[in-house]
Short mmCIF file of C-alpha atoms in Angstrom, two decimals:
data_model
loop_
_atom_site.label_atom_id
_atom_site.label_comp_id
_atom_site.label_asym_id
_atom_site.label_seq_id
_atom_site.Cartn_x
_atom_site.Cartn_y
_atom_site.Cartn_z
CA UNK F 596 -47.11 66.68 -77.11
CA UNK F 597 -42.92 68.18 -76.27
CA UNK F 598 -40.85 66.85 -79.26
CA UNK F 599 -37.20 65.28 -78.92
CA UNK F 600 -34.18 65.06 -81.51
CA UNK F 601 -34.63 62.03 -83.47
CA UNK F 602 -38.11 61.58 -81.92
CA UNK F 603 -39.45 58.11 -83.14
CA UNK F 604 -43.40 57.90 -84.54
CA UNK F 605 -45.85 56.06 -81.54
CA UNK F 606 -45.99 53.61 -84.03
CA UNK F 607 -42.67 52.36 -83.89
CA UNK F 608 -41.37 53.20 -80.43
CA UNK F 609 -44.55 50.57 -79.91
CA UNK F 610 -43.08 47.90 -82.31
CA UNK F 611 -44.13 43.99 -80.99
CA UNK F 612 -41.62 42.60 -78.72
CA UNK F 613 -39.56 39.49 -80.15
CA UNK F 614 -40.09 36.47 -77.99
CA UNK F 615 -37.33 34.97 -76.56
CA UNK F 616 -35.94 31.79 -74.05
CA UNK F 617 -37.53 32.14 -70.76
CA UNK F 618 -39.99 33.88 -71.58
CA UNK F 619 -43.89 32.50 -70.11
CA UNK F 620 -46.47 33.02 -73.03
CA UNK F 621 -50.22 32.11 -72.45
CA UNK F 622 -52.10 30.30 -75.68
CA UNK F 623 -55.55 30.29 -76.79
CA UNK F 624 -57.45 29.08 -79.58
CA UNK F 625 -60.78 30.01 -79.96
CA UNK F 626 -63.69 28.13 -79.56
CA UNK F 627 -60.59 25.28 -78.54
CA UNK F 628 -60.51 25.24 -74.01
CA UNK F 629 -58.18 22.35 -74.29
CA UNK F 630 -55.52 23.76 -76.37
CA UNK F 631 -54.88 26.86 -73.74
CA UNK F 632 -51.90 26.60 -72.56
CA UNK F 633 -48.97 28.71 -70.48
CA UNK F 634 -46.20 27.09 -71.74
CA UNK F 635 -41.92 28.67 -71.32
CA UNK F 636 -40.01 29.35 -74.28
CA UNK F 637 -37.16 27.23 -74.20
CA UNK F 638 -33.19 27.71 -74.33
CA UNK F 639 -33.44 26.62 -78.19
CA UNK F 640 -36.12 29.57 -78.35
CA UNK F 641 -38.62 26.69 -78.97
CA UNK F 642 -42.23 25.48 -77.15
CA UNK F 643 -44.44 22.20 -76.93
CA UNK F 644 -47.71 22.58 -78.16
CA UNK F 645 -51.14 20.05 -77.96
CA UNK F 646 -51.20 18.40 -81.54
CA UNK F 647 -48.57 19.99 -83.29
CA UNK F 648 -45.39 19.03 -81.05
CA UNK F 649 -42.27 21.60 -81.01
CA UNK F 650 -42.74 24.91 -82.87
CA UNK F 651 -39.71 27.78 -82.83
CA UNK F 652 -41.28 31.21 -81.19
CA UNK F 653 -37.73 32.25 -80.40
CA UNK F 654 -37.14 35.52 -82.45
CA UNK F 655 -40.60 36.67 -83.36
CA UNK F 656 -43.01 39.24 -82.59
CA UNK F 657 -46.26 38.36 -81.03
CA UNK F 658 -48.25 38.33 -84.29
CA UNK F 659 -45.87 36.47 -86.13
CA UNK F 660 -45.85 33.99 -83.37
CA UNK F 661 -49.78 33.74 -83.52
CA UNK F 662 -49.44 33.52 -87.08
CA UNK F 663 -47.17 30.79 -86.94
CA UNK F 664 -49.05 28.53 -84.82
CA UNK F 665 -52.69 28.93 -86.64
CA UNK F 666 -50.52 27.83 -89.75
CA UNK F 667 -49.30 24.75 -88.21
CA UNK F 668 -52.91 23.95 -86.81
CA UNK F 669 -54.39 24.95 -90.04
CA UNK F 670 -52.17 22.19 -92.05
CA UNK F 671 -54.20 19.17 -90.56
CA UNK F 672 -56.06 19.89 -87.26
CA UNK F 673 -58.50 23.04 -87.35
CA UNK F 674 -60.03 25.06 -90.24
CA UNK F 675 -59.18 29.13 -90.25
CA UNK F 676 -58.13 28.45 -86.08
CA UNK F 677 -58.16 32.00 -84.45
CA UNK F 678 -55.09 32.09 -81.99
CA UNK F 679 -54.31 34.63 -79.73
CA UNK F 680 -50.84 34.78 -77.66
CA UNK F 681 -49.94 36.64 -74.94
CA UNK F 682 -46.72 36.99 -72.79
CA UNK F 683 -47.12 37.00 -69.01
CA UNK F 684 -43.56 36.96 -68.13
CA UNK F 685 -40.27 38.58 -69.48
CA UNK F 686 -37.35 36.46 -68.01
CA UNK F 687 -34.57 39.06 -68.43
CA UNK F 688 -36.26 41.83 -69.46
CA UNK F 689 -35.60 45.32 -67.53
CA UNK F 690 -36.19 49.04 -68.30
CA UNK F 691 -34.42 51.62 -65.91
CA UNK F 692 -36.07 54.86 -65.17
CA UNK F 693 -34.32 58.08 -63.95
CA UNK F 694 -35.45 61.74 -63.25
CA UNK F 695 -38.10 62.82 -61.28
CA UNK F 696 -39.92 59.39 -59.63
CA UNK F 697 -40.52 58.53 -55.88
CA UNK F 698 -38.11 55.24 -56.69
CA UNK F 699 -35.81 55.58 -59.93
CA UNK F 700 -33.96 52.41 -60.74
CA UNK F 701 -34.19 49.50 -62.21
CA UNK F 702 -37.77 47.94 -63.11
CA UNK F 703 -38.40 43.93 -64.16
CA UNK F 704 -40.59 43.66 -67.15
CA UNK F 705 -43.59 41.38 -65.36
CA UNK F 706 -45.72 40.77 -68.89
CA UNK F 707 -46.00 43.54 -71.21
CA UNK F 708 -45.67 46.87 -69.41
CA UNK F 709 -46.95 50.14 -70.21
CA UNK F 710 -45.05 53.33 -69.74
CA UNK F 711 -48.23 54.30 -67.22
CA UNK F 712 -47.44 51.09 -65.39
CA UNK F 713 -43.90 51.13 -65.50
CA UNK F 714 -44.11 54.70 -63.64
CA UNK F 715 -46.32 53.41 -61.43
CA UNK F 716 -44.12 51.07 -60.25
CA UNK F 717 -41.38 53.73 -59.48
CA UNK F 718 -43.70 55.14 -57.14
CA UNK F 719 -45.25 58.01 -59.55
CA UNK F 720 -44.31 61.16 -60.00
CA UNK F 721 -41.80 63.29 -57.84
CA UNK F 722 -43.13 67.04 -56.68
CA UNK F 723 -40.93 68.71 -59.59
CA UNK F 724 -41.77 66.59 -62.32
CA UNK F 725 -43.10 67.42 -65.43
CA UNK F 726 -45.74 64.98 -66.74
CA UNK F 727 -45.78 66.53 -70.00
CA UNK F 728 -42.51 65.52 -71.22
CA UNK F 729 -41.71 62.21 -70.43
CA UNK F 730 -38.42 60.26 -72.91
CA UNK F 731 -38.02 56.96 -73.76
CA UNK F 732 -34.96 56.01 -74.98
CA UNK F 733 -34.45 53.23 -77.02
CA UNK F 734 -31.30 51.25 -79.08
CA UNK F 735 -32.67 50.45 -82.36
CA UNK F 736 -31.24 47.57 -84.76
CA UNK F 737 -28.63 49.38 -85.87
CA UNK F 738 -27.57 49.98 -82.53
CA UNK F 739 -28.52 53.95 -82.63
CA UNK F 740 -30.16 55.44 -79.80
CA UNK F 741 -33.43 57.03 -80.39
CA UNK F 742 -35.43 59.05 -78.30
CA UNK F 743 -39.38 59.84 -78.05
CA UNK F 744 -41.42 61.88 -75.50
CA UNK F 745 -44.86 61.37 -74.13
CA UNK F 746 -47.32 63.61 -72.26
CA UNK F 747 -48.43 61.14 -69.66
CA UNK F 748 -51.23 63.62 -68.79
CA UNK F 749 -52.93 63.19 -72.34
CA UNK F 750 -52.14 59.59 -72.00
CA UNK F 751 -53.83 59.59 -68.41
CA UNK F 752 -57.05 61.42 -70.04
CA UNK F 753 -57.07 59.16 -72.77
CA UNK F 754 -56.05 61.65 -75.92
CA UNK F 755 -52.60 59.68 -76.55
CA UNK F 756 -51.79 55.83 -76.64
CA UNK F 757 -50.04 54.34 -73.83
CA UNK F 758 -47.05 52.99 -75.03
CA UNK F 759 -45.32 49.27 -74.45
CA UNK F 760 -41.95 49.99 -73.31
CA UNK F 761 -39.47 47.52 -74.35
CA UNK F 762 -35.92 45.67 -72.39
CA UNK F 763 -33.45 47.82 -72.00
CA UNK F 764 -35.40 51.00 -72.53
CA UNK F 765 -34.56 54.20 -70.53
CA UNK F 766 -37.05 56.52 -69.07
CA UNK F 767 -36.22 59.37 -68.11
CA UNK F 768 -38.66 62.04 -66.18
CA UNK F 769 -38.07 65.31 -66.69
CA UNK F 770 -38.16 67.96 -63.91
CA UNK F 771 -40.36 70.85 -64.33
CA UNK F 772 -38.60 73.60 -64.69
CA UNK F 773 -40.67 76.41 -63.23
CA UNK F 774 -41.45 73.96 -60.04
CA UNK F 775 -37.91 73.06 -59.52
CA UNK F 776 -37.30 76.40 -59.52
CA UNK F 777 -39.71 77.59 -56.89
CA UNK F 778 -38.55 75.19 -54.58
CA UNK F 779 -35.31 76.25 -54.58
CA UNK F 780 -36.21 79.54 -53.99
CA UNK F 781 -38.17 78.41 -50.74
CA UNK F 782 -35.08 76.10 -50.18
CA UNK F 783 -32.85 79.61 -49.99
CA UNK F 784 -35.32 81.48 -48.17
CA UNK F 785 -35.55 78.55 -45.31
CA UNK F 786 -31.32 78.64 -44.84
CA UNK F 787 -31.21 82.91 -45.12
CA UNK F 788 -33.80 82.80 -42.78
CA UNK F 789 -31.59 80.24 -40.06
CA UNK F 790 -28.61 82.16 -41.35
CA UNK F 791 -28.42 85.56 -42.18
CA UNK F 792 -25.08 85.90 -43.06
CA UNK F 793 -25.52 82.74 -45.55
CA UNK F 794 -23.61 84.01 -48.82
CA UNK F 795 -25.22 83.10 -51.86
CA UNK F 796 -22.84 81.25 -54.34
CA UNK F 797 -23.13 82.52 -58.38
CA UNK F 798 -24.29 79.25 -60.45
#
């Protein structure tokens, strides 16, 4: 897999997403059909839950979230409840992607997005790009910008995880080089061809 300058470990490029207001999260408890629920996050960061009223998800990761709530029914309702959580939609939650895509721009976070699916919803790869070295770029807490690469191919054959991108990520798809380069050349050949006394302009 390419390396990057201050390339962040899988395991924290990855890192849960904090829930916040807006955001649509689906509830289950096991072995417990009536407490699902899909239920917003609201502008206090907080949600309405069967039996145990308003509980604060604002601010935490998913885990911490599911933690919380299996504590609350724990106290009085259910014994060692299993609760999972899951967020089917991100508000205001966007990720742009540049470089070599059918449609860069600006992507909505629908749920939690992988980098595959993400990509896929730029339209996939351009001709010149180079699946092998694909950045994400990322502000950390202390507002420093990180960067990590991913060979989607390895992801595609299932050698490498497929990585959550996060709001307000950048991907960026790098062009291959030796492609890019080729085309060009065809690109030159095509105009000298229609115009033989086309001067070629040093780079």
């Amino acid at each position: 897999m390419p390396t990057a300058p201050n390339a962040l470990p899988l395991a924290t490029l990855t890192k849960d997403y904090r829930l916040g207001p807006g955001d649509l999260v689906e509830l289950e408890v096991f072995d417990m059909e009536n407490l699902k629920r899909t239920v917003r996050i609201n502008a206090a960061g907080n949600v309405s839950l069967p039996l145990i009223g308003s509980l604060t998800l604002g601010g935490l990761t998913v885990p911490e979230a599911e933690a919380r709530i299996a504590q609350k029914y724990s106290e009085k309702y259910l014994q060692d409840p299993q609760v999972s959580l899951f967020v089917k939609e991100f508000t205001t939650e966007r990720v742009t992607v540049e470089g070599a895509v059918v449609k860069p721009g600006v992507v909505p976070l629908s749920g939690q997005m992988t980098l595959l699916r993400v990509l896929a919803v730029s339209g996939g790869f351009g001709s010149i790009a180079n699946m092998s070295e694909v950045l994400i770029y990322r502000v950390n807490e202390n507002n420093v910008r990180q960067v990590a690469a991913f060979d989607v191919e390895q992801i595609r054959a299932g050698k490498a995880e497929d990585p959550l991108v996060k709001g307000d990520d950048l991907i960026v798809v790098q062009r291959d080089r030796t492609r890019a380069f080729l085309k060009d050349s065809i690109f030159r050949d095509i105009v000298d061809s229609v115009n033989p006394f086309s001067v070629i302009v040093p780079k």
